[in-house]
């Protein structure tokens, strides 16, 4: 009788629960389903999105056997981050209702470090044109040839041979106006009008280096991948090119080197230099002199009122994604740190970001220790930058020393290095810009265990392609139109190939008279003339 009463009570309670929408036990969650994930590839640290259903009770997300940090957006979507140590494998989602596995694998790109070596002031024809011609003639054996000229055109329609360049790089104007003169509407015949390149001076801009003069950059181009269709992002000198390198836009600046403004002069060319440069109003087209400073989001930074607008940088994107970066260049104790990029942006100079602006020599220390950041922007020391009125051989030696250290780094197996030149330096180039607004063609060598051997990438791009590669690698949002639409050098790399072996570098002996000349011209040696 007692058992019958208990059973009746239990039945009544259950009946009451049903009436009020309650359950005697929680219903089992539906098993998850993965329908897609985007993007389908990325490096460690990249975020990706998983689409499907049954995700509300997710307890774990994995790529292969590696657990990924994740966030449940909704029952149909999860965001996750590619975990350290992950390899290409299916995506797995675990919930209280079961587990799901993707039909296709997520491709983990084995690159954790992008190094951009930003050399100074040379065109493709000036550095590698002679070498390309020797490939075409059969004097040099290489799988792919490249487009290099050995003669240049003058305004009268005649051509002259590109003479062998001197090791001491001539002083040639390379501001915005000189770009326009040289390009001459696409005819590429106006270089003789550039200051420093007249007939009475022997046309010093119509010159090029023999491969023996630049053995290290030549050896890297010979063995690794090369782009012969990369153009300046704008008709800009070095200061503007460095701004674009991190912002994907020149932000209205014409790009000319900043000059003394309406205040005392500080170090370098950025916000604390108190210098001015040319800026073009996007509506009226009128050009005026404004502080050489990109304000922060609140308009702070310029030493006087400025119409320049805030733009984000790749440093901001890296910070937001929890990825590391450093600018290796001059330091604030050196008055020539103007090309370090950080000082141009008040958001960098006035915040903790400026702590990531370190001395250029730190790249060697970080490479040896295995502490390279995810993104390294390397500005060579002034006398090693191959700037006008410096020695090409010293810069090539520096490239060799730096690449030797990087290739011996414990992180080399996860590194891609782009050796790029920032602007044309006043030198002749025969390939016209393929689109309005682009500048001269510049050398780009892609050095990595995953670079295609002896490959020439002839897909048209600009220096914004460097940003595009970085953004695509870690699935970062583009900064501006240029990097959003730029080709990213992806054809130059094969992550599935047998990794290439390092290439031996050499050191040239510098003639004594050249060293004595540099010692006697210390301001010239900094490269800020």
mmCIF file of N, CA and C in Angstrom, residues 272-401:
data_model
loop_
_atom_site.group_PDB
_atom_site.id
_atom_site.type_symbol
_atom_site.label_atom_id
_atom_site.label_comp_id
_atom_site.label_asym_id
_atom_site.label_seq_id
_atom_site.Cartn_x
_atom_site.Cartn_y
_atom_site.Cartn_z
ATOM 1 N N UNK A 272 57.273 64.046 -34.052
ATOM 2 C CA UNK A 272 58.121 64.806 -33.132
ATOM 3 C C UNK A 272 59.246 65.536 -33.857
ATOM 4 N N UNK A 273 59.202 65.542 -35.207
ATOM 5 C CA UNK A 273 60.233 66.257 -35.958
ATOM 6 C C UNK A 273 59.870 67.725 -36.147
ATOM 7 N N UNK A 274 58.566 68.052 -35.979
ATOM 8 C CA UNK A 274 58.051 69.406 -36.204
ATOM 9 C C UNK A 274 58.354 69.875 -37.626
ATOM 10 N N UNK A 275 58.342 68.934 -38.557
ATOM 11 C CA UNK A 275 58.580 69.263 -39.954
ATOM 12 C C UNK A 275 57.274 69.191 -40.737
ATOM 13 N N UNK A 276 57.298 69.789 -41.923
ATOM 14 C CA UNK A 276 56.133 69.821 -42.801
ATOM 15 C C UNK A 276 56.438 69.091 -44.103
ATOM 16 N N UNK A 277 55.370 68.649 -44.757
ATOM 17 C CA UNK A 277 55.500 68.034 -46.078
ATOM 18 C C UNK A 277 54.247 68.333 -46.888
ATOM 19 N N UNK A 278 54.290 67.998 -48.160
ATOM 20 C CA UNK A 278 53.176 68.312 -49.052
ATOM 21 C C UNK A 278 52.014 67.343 -48.864
ATOM 22 N N UNK A 279 50.802 67.894 -48.925
ATOM 23 C CA UNK A 279 49.564 67.110 -48.761
ATOM 24 C C UNK A 279 48.538 67.624 -49.749
ATOM 25 N N UNK A 280 47.798 66.727 -50.391
ATOM 26 C CA UNK A 280 46.813 67.117 -51.396
ATOM 27 C C UNK A 280 45.399 66.922 -50.857
ATOM 28 N N UNK A 281 44.607 67.970 -50.873
ATOM 29 C CA UNK A 281 43.230 67.897 -50.414
ATOM 30 C C UNK A 281 42.448 66.955 -51.323
ATOM 31 N N UNK A 282 41.784 65.928 -50.765
ATOM 32 C CA UNK A 282 41.094 64.938 -51.603
ATOM 33 C C UNK A 282 39.892 65.497 -52.352
ATOM 34 N N UNK A 283 39.373 66.652 -51.930
ATOM 35 C CA UNK A 283 38.197 67.240 -52.579
ATOM 36 C C UNK A 283 38.601 68.309 -53.587
ATOM 37 N N UNK A 284 39.404 69.279 -53.141
ATOM 38 C CA UNK A 284 39.783 70.379 -54.025
ATOM 39 C C UNK A 284 41.008 70.076 -54.884
ATOM 40 N N UNK A 285 41.831 69.120 -54.428
ATOM 41 C CA UNK A 285 43.062 68.826 -55.136
ATOM 42 C C UNK A 285 44.179 69.806 -54.830
ATOM 43 N N UNK A 286 43.898 70.779 -54.001
ATOM 44 C CA UNK A 286 44.891 71.790 -53.664
ATOM 45 C C UNK A 286 45.993 71.186 -52.793
ATOM 46 N N UNK A 287 47.241 71.560 -53.100
ATOM 47 C CA UNK A 287 48.387 71.063 -52.348
ATOM 48 C C UNK A 287 48.848 72.121 -51.350
ATOM 49 N N UNK A 288 49.074 71.701 -50.118
ATOM 50 C CA UNK A 288 49.544 72.619 -49.080
ATOM 51 C C UNK A 288 50.591 71.924 -48.225
ATOM 52 N N UNK A 289 51.255 72.698 -47.391
ATOM 53 C CA UNK A 289 52.245 72.151 -46.471
ATOM 54 C C UNK A 289 51.567 71.881 -45.126
ATOM 55 N N UNK A 290 51.719 70.649 -44.634
ATOM 56 C CA UNK A 290 51.109 70.249 -43.372
ATOM 57 C C UNK A 290 52.144 69.502 -42.536
ATOM 58 N N UNK A 291 51.927 69.350 -41.239
ATOM 59 C CA UNK A 291 52.861 68.570 -40.425
ATOM 60 C C UNK A 291 52.991 67.136 -40.946
ATOM 61 N N UNK A 292 54.195 66.622 -40.917
ATOM 62 C CA UNK A 292 54.457 65.248 -41.397
ATOM 63 C C UNK A 292 54.098 64.249 -40.311
ATOM 64 N N UNK A 293 52.803 64.160 -40.047
ATOM 65 C CA UNK A 293 52.307 63.362 -38.920
ATOM 66 C C UNK A 293 50.900 62.874 -39.212
ATOM 67 N N UNK A 294 50.648 61.594 -38.978
ATOM 68 C CA UNK A 294 49.300 61.045 -39.066
ATOM 69 C C UNK A 294 48.696 61.102 -37.659
ATOM 70 N N UNK A 295 47.616 61.861 -37.449
ATOM 71 C CA UNK A 295 47.037 62.003 -36.108
ATOM 72 C C UNK A 295 46.468 60.684 -35.591
ATOM 73 N N UNK A 296 46.222 60.645 -34.280
ATOM 74 C CA UNK A 296 45.512 59.496 -33.734
ATOM 75 C C UNK A 296 44.012 59.692 -33.951
ATOM 76 N N UNK A 297 43.198 58.811 -33.394
ATOM 77 C CA UNK A 297 41.757 58.846 -33.647
ATOM 78 C C UNK A 297 41.082 60.088 -33.092
ATOM 79 N N UNK A 298 41.780 60.807 -32.200
ATOM 80 C CA UNK A 298 41.209 62.019 -31.598
ATOM 81 C C UNK A 298 41.802 63.287 -32.197
ATOM 82 N N UNK A 299 42.624 63.136 -33.230
ATOM 83 C CA UNK A 299 43.224 64.296 -33.885
ATOM 84 C C UNK A 299 44.506 64.776 -33.253
ATOM 85 N N UNK A 300 45.000 64.065 -32.250
ATOM 86 C CA UNK A 300 46.230 64.473 -31.577
ATOM 87 C C UNK A 300 47.461 64.091 -32.398
ATOM 88 N N UNK A 301 48.543 64.845 -32.224
ATOM 89 C CA UNK A 301 49.811 64.489 -32.834
ATOM 90 C C UNK A 301 50.497 65.604 -33.576
ATOM 91 N N UNK A 302 49.868 66.213 -34.598
ATOM 92 C CA UNK A 302 50.528 67.288 -35.343
ATOM 93 C C UNK A 302 50.827 68.473 -34.433
ATOM 94 N N UNK A 303 51.970 69.121 -34.680
ATOM 95 C CA UNK A 303 52.371 70.218 -33.796
ATOM 96 C C UNK A 303 51.536 71.477 -34.041
ATOM 97 N N UNK A 304 50.793 71.500 -35.138
ATOM 98 C CA UNK A 304 49.848 72.577 -35.429
ATOM 99 C C UNK A 304 48.637 71.957 -36.135
ATOM 100 N N UNK A 305 47.516 72.681 -36.242
ATOM 101 C CA UNK A 305 46.324 72.102 -36.870
ATOM 102 C C UNK A 305 46.625 71.496 -38.235
ATOM 103 N N UNK A 306 46.026 70.321 -38.480
ATOM 104 C CA UNK A 306 46.308 69.585 -39.704
ATOM 105 C C UNK A 306 45.032 68.966 -40.270
ATOM 106 N N UNK A 307 44.871 68.990 -41.592
ATOM 107 C CA UNK A 307 43.698 68.360 -42.214
ATOM 108 C C UNK A 307 43.850 66.849 -42.393
ATOM 109 N N UNK A 308 45.000 66.305 -42.079
ATOM 110 C CA UNK A 308 45.265 64.881 -42.275
ATOM 111 C C UNK A 308 44.380 64.059 -41.347
ATOM 112 N N UNK A 309 43.841 62.967 -41.874
ATOM 113 C CA UNK A 309 42.945 62.112 -41.114
ATOM 114 C C UNK A 309 43.670 60.884 -40.561
ATOM 115 N N UNK A 310 43.172 60.389 -39.458
ATOM 116 C CA UNK A 310 43.680 59.146 -38.866
ATOM 117 C C UNK A 310 43.449 57.966 -39.810
ATOM 118 N N UNK A 311 44.444 57.098 -39.905
ATOM 119 C CA UNK A 311 44.264 55.811 -40.593
ATOM 120 C C UNK A 311 44.900 54.727 -39.727
ATOM 121 N N UNK A 312 44.326 53.523 -39.713
ATOM 122 C CA UNK A 312 44.908 52.439 -38.920
ATOM 123 C C UNK A 312 46.151 51.879 -39.607
ATOM 124 N N UNK A 313 46.924 51.098 -38.876
ATOM 125 C CA UNK A 313 48.148 50.494 -39.401
ATOM 126 C C UNK A 313 48.131 48.985 -39.188
ATOM 127 N N UNK A 314 49.052 48.320 -39.836
ATOM 128 C CA UNK A 314 49.187 46.876 -39.640
ATOM 129 C C UNK A 314 49.591 46.584 -38.203
ATOM 130 N N UNK A 315 50.255 47.539 -37.541
ATOM 131 C CA UNK A 315 50.588 47.341 -36.128
ATOM 132 C C UNK A 315 49.318 47.220 -35.281
ATOM 133 N N UNK A 316 48.308 48.039 -35.620
ATOM 134 C CA UNK A 316 47.030 47.961 -34.914
ATOM 135 C C UNK A 316 46.364 46.609 -35.131
ATOM 136 N N UNK A 317 46.385 46.139 -36.374
ATOM 137 C CA UNK A 317 45.768 44.851 -36.689
ATOM 138 C C UNK A 317 46.464 43.715 -35.935
ATOM 139 N N UNK A 318 47.795 43.755 -35.905
ATOM 140 C CA UNK A 318 48.547 42.706 -35.213
ATOM 141 C C UNK A 318 48.236 42.724 -33.714
ATOM 142 N N UNK A 319 48.203 43.917 -33.132
ATOM 143 C CA UNK A 319 47.886 44.036 -31.705
ATOM 144 C C UNK A 319 46.508 43.466 -31.396
ATOM 145 N N UNK A 320 45.523 43.815 -32.221
ATOM 146 C CA UNK A 320 44.148 43.370 -31.977
ATOM 147 C C UNK A 320 44.024 41.855 -32.069
ATOM 148 N N UNK A 321 44.865 41.237 -32.888
ATOM 149 C CA UNK A 321 44.813 39.787 -33.056
ATOM 150 C C UNK A 321 45.720 39.046 -32.075
ATOM 151 N N UNK A 322 46.408 39.785 -31.210
ATOM 152 C CA UNK A 322 47.304 39.150 -30.249
ATOM 153 C C UNK A 322 48.583 38.637 -30.879
ATOM 154 N N UNK A 323 48.990 39.239 -31.999
ATOM 155 C CA UNK A 323 50.206 38.834 -32.704
ATOM 156 C C UNK A 323 51.318 39.844 -32.438
ATOM 157 N N UNK A 324 52.553 39.376 -32.471
ATOM 158 C CA UNK A 324 53.686 40.230 -32.124
ATOM 159 C C UNK A 324 54.274 40.912 -33.352
ATOM 160 N N UNK A 325 54.904 42.070 -33.156
ATOM 161 C CA UNK A 325 55.554 42.800 -34.245
ATOM 162 C C UNK A 325 56.655 43.691 -33.685
ATOM 163 N N UNK A 326 57.591 44.008 -34.549
ATOM 164 C CA UNK A 326 58.651 44.960 -34.206
ATOM 165 C C UNK A 326 59.091 45.714 -35.456
ATOM 166 N N UNK A 327 59.459 46.982 -35.259
ATOM 167 C CA UNK A 327 60.123 47.761 -36.295
ATOM 168 C C UNK A 327 61.586 47.855 -35.897
ATOM 169 N N UNK A 328 62.446 47.302 -36.718
ATOM 170 C CA UNK A 328 63.890 47.345 -36.461
ATOM 171 C C UNK A 328 64.481 48.467 -37.297
ATOM 172 N N UNK A 329 64.924 49.531 -36.633
ATOM 173 C CA UNK A 329 65.446 50.673 -37.376
ATOM 174 C C UNK A 329 66.373 51.496 -36.526
ATOM 175 N N UNK A 330 66.324 52.793 -36.729
ATOM 176 C CA UNK A 330 67.099 53.678 -35.880
ATOM 177 C C UNK A 330 66.385 53.789 -34.547
ATOM 178 N N UNK A 331 67.015 54.412 -33.586
ATOM 179 C CA UNK A 331 66.376 54.607 -32.293
ATOM 180 C C UNK A 331 66.221 56.096 -32.036
ATOM 181 N N UNK A 332 65.437 56.438 -31.027
ATOM 182 C CA UNK A 332 65.174 57.848 -30.734
ATOM 183 C C UNK A 332 66.424 58.590 -30.290
ATOM 184 N N UNK A 333 67.485 57.857 -29.936
ATOM 185 C CA UNK A 333 68.733 58.514 -29.571
ATOM 186 C C UNK A 333 69.548 58.883 -30.802
ATOM 187 N N UNK A 334 69.126 58.403 -31.965
ATOM 188 C CA UNK A 334 69.795 58.723 -33.214
ATOM 189 C C UNK A 334 68.919 59.711 -33.973
ATOM 190 N N UNK A 335 69.411 60.903 -34.305
ATOM 191 C CA UNK A 335 68.574 61.930 -34.934
ATOM 192 C C UNK A 335 68.121 61.589 -36.345
ATOM 193 N N UNK A 336 68.497 60.438 -36.864
ATOM 194 C CA UNK A 336 68.098 60.084 -38.223
ATOM 195 C C UNK A 336 67.083 58.946 -38.229
ATOM 196 N N UNK A 337 66.227 58.895 -37.206
ATOM 197 C CA UNK A 337 65.303 57.763 -37.129
ATOM 198 C C UNK A 337 63.998 58.023 -37.870
ATOM 199 N N UNK A 338 64.002 58.942 -38.798
ATOM 200 C CA UNK A 338 62.784 59.340 -39.474
ATOM 201 C C UNK A 338 62.125 58.285 -40.318
ATOM 202 N N UNK A 339 62.868 57.295 -40.799
ATOM 203 C CA UNK A 339 62.257 56.276 -41.639
ATOM 204 C C UNK A 339 61.797 55.066 -40.836
ATOM 205 N N UNK A 340 61.798 55.151 -39.549
ATOM 206 C CA UNK A 340 61.405 54.021 -38.710
ATOM 207 C C UNK A 340 59.907 53.760 -38.712
ATOM 208 N N UNK A 341 59.133 54.616 -39.336
ATOM 209 C CA UNK A 341 57.691 54.454 -39.496
ATOM 210 C C UNK A 341 56.913 54.854 -38.244
ATOM 211 N N UNK A 342 57.262 54.296 -37.102
ATOM 212 C CA UNK A 342 56.501 54.581 -35.879
ATOM 213 C C UNK A 342 56.353 56.076 -35.620
ATOM 214 N N UNK A 343 57.420 56.899 -35.733
ATOM 215 C CA UNK A 343 57.263 58.329 -35.443
ATOM 216 C C UNK A 343 56.279 59.056 -36.349
ATOM 217 N N UNK A 344 55.976 58.511 -37.522
ATOM 218 C CA UNK A 344 55.038 59.157 -38.440
ATOM 219 C C UNK A 344 53.604 59.056 -37.928
ATOM 220 N N UNK A 345 53.322 58.074 -37.084
ATOM 221 C CA UNK A 345 51.970 57.841 -36.572
ATOM 222 C C UNK A 345 51.922 58.165 -35.085
ATOM 223 N N UNK A 346 51.132 59.182 -34.718
ATOM 224 C CA UNK A 346 51.036 59.568 -33.311
ATOM 225 C C UNK A 346 50.513 58.419 -32.464
ATOM 226 N N UNK A 347 49.647 57.604 -33.043
ATOM 227 C CA UNK A 347 49.108 56.456 -32.322
ATOM 228 C C UNK A 347 50.211 55.479 -31.941
ATOM 229 N N UNK A 348 51.283 55.438 -32.697
ATOM 230 C CA UNK A 348 52.425 54.583 -32.367
ATOM 231 C C UNK A 348 53.404 55.301 -31.448
ATOM 232 N N UNK A 349 53.757 56.525 -31.828
ATOM 233 C CA UNK A 349 54.787 57.261 -31.094
ATOM 234 C C UNK A 349 54.371 57.588 -29.661
ATOM 235 N N UNK A 350 53.085 57.846 -29.443
ATOM 236 C CA UNK A 350 52.631 58.317 -28.126
ATOM 237 C C UNK A 350 52.060 57.214 -27.245
ATOM 238 N N UNK A 351 52.111 55.969 -27.711
ATOM 239 C CA UNK A 351 51.565 54.861 -26.927
ATOM 240 C C UNK A 351 52.637 53.800 -26.706
ATOM 241 N N UNK A 352 52.224 52.718 -26.058
ATOM 242 C CA UNK A 352 53.166 51.629 -25.795
ATOM 243 C C UNK A 352 53.679 50.990 -27.081
ATOM 244 N N UNK A 353 53.029 51.258 -28.218
ATOM 245 C CA UNK A 353 53.508 50.709 -29.478
ATOM 246 C C UNK A 353 54.951 51.126 -29.770
ATOM 247 N N UNK A 354 55.348 52.325 -29.313
ATOM 248 C CA UNK A 354 56.692 52.806 -29.633
ATOM 249 C C UNK A 354 57.786 51.930 -29.015
ATOM 250 N N UNK A 355 57.422 51.123 -28.017
ATOM 251 C CA UNK A 355 58.406 50.217 -27.420
ATOM 252 C C UNK A 355 58.811 49.104 -28.387
ATOM 253 N N UNK A 356 58.008 48.897 -29.425
ATOM 254 C CA UNK A 356 58.335 47.893 -30.442
ATOM 255 C C UNK A 356 59.225 48.452 -31.537
ATOM 256 N N UNK A 357 59.596 49.727 -31.442
ATOM 257 C CA UNK A 357 60.533 50.350 -32.381
ATOM 258 C C UNK A 357 61.928 50.242 -31.775
ATOM 259 N N UNK A 358 62.714 49.279 -32.281
ATOM 260 C CA UNK A 358 64.012 48.986 -31.678
ATOM 261 C C UNK A 358 65.128 49.192 -32.694
ATOM 262 N N UNK A 359 66.358 49.088 -32.223
ATOM 263 C CA UNK A 359 67.517 49.272 -33.080
ATOM 264 C C UNK A 359 67.583 48.178 -34.142
ATOM 265 N N UNK A 360 68.060 48.534 -35.325
ATOM 266 C CA UNK A 360 68.105 47.575 -36.437
ATOM 267 C C UNK A 360 68.945 46.341 -36.106
ATOM 268 N N UNK A 361 69.979 46.505 -35.307
ATOM 269 C CA UNK A 361 70.832 45.374 -34.958
ATOM 270 C C UNK A 361 70.132 44.323 -34.123
ATOM 271 N N UNK A 362 68.996 44.683 -33.525
ATOM 272 C CA UNK A 362 68.254 43.737 -32.690
ATOM 273 C C UNK A 362 67.701 42.570 -33.504
ATOM 274 N N UNK A 363 67.536 42.756 -34.825
ATOM 275 C CA UNK A 363 67.032 41.666 -35.656
ATOM 276 C C UNK A 363 67.981 40.472 -35.617
ATOM 277 N N UNK A 364 69.289 40.734 -35.541
ATOM 278 C CA UNK A 364 70.269 39.642 -35.490
ATOM 279 C C UNK A 364 70.175 38.899 -34.155
ATOM 280 N N UNK A 365 70.038 39.660 -33.083
ATOM 281 C CA UNK A 365 69.921 39.054 -31.752
ATOM 282 C C UNK A 365 68.653 38.213 -31.661
ATOM 283 N N UNK A 366 67.538 38.763 -32.122
ATOM 284 C CA UNK A 366 66.273 38.034 -32.045
ATOM 285 C C UNK A 366 66.308 36.773 -32.904
ATOM 286 N N UNK A 367 66.941 36.864 -34.078
ATOM 287 C CA UNK A 367 67.028 35.688 -34.953
ATOM 288 C C UNK A 367 67.856 34.591 -34.291
ATOM 289 N N UNK A 368 68.979 34.959 -33.701
ATOM 290 C CA UNK A 368 69.848 33.960 -33.054
ATOM 291 C C UNK A 368 69.152 33.308 -31.858
ATOM 292 N N UNK A 369 68.410 34.098 -31.103
ATOM 293 C CA UNK A 369 67.751 33.581 -29.900
ATOM 294 C C UNK A 369 66.462 32.829 -30.204
ATOM 295 N N UNK A 370 65.984 32.950 -31.437
ATOM 296 C CA UNK A 370 64.708 32.332 -31.757
ATOM 297 C C UNK A 370 63.543 33.106 -31.188
ATOM 298 N N UNK A 371 63.665 34.444 -31.129
ATOM 299 C CA UNK A 371 62.597 35.278 -30.566
ATOM 300 C C UNK A 371 62.080 36.287 -31.589
ATOM 301 N N UNK A 372 62.102 35.908 -32.861
ATOM 302 C CA UNK A 372 61.551 36.794 -33.883
ATOM 303 C C UNK A 372 60.061 37.012 -33.638
ATOM 304 N N UNK A 373 59.570 38.234 -33.869
ATOM 305 C CA UNK A 373 58.127 38.469 -33.755
ATOM 306 C C UNK A 373 57.408 37.882 -34.962
ATOM 307 N N UNK A 374 56.098 37.901 -34.919
ATOM 308 C CA UNK A 374 55.333 37.436 -36.078
ATOM 309 C C UNK A 374 55.594 38.307 -37.300
ATOM 310 N N UNK A 375 55.706 39.618 -37.099
ATOM 311 C CA UNK A 375 55.993 40.544 -38.197
ATOM 312 C C UNK A 375 57.189 41.405 -37.823
ATOM 313 N N UNK A 376 58.221 41.365 -38.670
ATOM 314 C CA UNK A 376 59.423 42.170 -38.456
ATOM 315 C C UNK A 376 59.607 43.090 -39.650
ATOM 316 N N UNK A 377 59.607 44.399 -39.395
ATOM 317 C CA UNK A 377 59.862 45.395 -40.434
ATOM 318 C C UNK A 377 61.259 45.936 -40.201
ATOM 319 N N UNK A 378 62.166 45.643 -41.125
ATOM 320 C CA UNK A 378 63.588 45.903 -40.899
ATOM 321 C C UNK A 378 64.062 47.056 -41.778
ATOM 322 N N UNK A 379 64.508 48.158 -41.135
ATOM 323 C CA UNK A 379 65.092 49.292 -41.836
ATOM 324 C C UNK A 379 66.604 49.254 -41.612
ATOM 325 N N UNK A 380 67.406 49.018 -42.643
ATOM 326 C CA UNK A 380 68.845 48.894 -42.432
ATOM 327 C C UNK A 380 69.453 50.193 -41.926
ATOM 328 N N UNK A 381 70.573 50.104 -41.211
ATOM 329 C CA UNK A 381 71.270 51.317 -40.781
ATOM 330 C C UNK A 381 71.580 52.200 -41.985
ATOM 331 N N UNK A 382 71.657 53.506 -41.762
ATOM 332 C CA UNK A 382 71.821 54.459 -42.849
ATOM 333 C C UNK A 382 72.877 54.105 -43.876
ATOM 334 N N UNK A 383 74.102 53.821 -43.436
ATOM 335 C CA UNK A 383 75.175 53.578 -44.394
ATOM 336 C C UNK A 383 75.089 52.196 -45.034
ATOM 337 N N UNK A 384 74.178 51.353 -44.551
ATOM 338 C CA UNK A 384 73.979 50.025 -45.145
ATOM 339 C C UNK A 384 72.700 49.942 -45.973
ATOM 340 N N UNK A 385 71.992 51.056 -46.128
ATOM 341 C CA UNK A 385 70.656 51.042 -46.727
ATOM 342 C C UNK A 385 70.671 51.118 -48.246
ATOM 343 N N UNK A 386 71.825 51.367 -48.861
ATOM 344 C CA UNK A 386 71.968 51.531 -50.311
ATOM 345 C C UNK A 386 71.254 52.786 -50.809
ATOM 346 N N UNK A 387 71.123 53.765 -49.923
ATOM 347 C CA UNK A 387 70.583 55.072 -50.261
ATOM 348 C C UNK A 387 71.581 55.811 -51.143
ATOM 349 N N UNK A 388 71.100 56.818 -51.856
ATOM 350 C CA UNK A 388 71.990 57.666 -52.649
ATOM 351 C C UNK A 388 73.116 58.224 -51.784
ATOM 352 N N UNK A 389 74.301 58.315 -52.385
ATOM 353 C CA UNK A 389 75.522 58.780 -51.719
ATOM 354 C C UNK A 389 76.005 57.820 -50.631
ATOM 355 N N UNK A 390 75.665 56.552 -50.784
ATOM 356 C CA UNK A 390 76.221 55.506 -49.944
ATOM 357 C C UNK A 390 76.836 54.439 -50.847
ATOM 358 N N UNK A 391 77.344 53.390 -50.258
ATOM 359 C CA UNK A 391 78.036 52.354 -51.012
ATOM 360 C C UNK A 391 77.117 51.158 -51.232
ATOM 361 N N UNK A 392 76.954 50.778 -52.496
ATOM 362 C CA UNK A 392 76.110 49.623 -52.813
ATOM 363 C C UNK A 392 76.690 48.355 -52.197
ATOM 364 N N UNK A 393 78.008 48.254 -52.171
ATOM 365 C CA UNK A 393 78.657 47.047 -51.645
ATOM 366 C C UNK A 393 78.417 46.880 -50.149
ATOM 367 N N UNK A 394 78.412 47.989 -49.402
ATOM 368 C CA UNK A 394 78.158 47.886 -47.964
ATOM 369 C C UNK A 394 76.741 47.383 -47.706
ATOM 370 N N UNK A 395 75.789 47.870 -48.505
ATOM 371 C CA UNK A 395 74.427 47.399 -48.352
ATOM 372 C C UNK A 395 74.277 45.934 -48.704
ATOM 373 N N UNK A 396 74.988 45.508 -49.763
ATOM 374 C CA UNK A 396 74.920 44.099 -50.146
ATOM 375 C C UNK A 396 75.566 43.215 -49.077
ATOM 376 N N UNK A 397 76.655 43.697 -48.477
ATOM 377 C CA UNK A 397 77.266 42.966 -47.360
ATOM 378 C C UNK A 397 76.290 42.838 -46.196
ATOM 379 N N UNK A 398 75.552 43.925 -45.928
ATOM 380 C CA UNK A 398 74.577 43.901 -44.829
ATOM 381 C C UNK A 398 73.457 42.913 -45.126
ATOM 382 N N UNK A 399 72.976 42.899 -46.360
ATOM 383 C CA UNK A 399 71.969 41.916 -46.749
ATOM 384 C C UNK A 399 72.507 40.508 -46.507
ATOM 385 N N UNK A 400 73.755 40.266 -46.924
ATOM 386 C CA UNK A 400 74.349 38.945 -46.744
ATOM 387 C C UNK A 400 74.460 38.548 -45.290
ATOM 388 N N UNK A 401 74.916 39.472 -44.452
ATOM 389 C CA UNK A 401 75.058 39.189 -43.023
ATOM 390 C C UNK A 401 73.707 38.920 -42.371
#
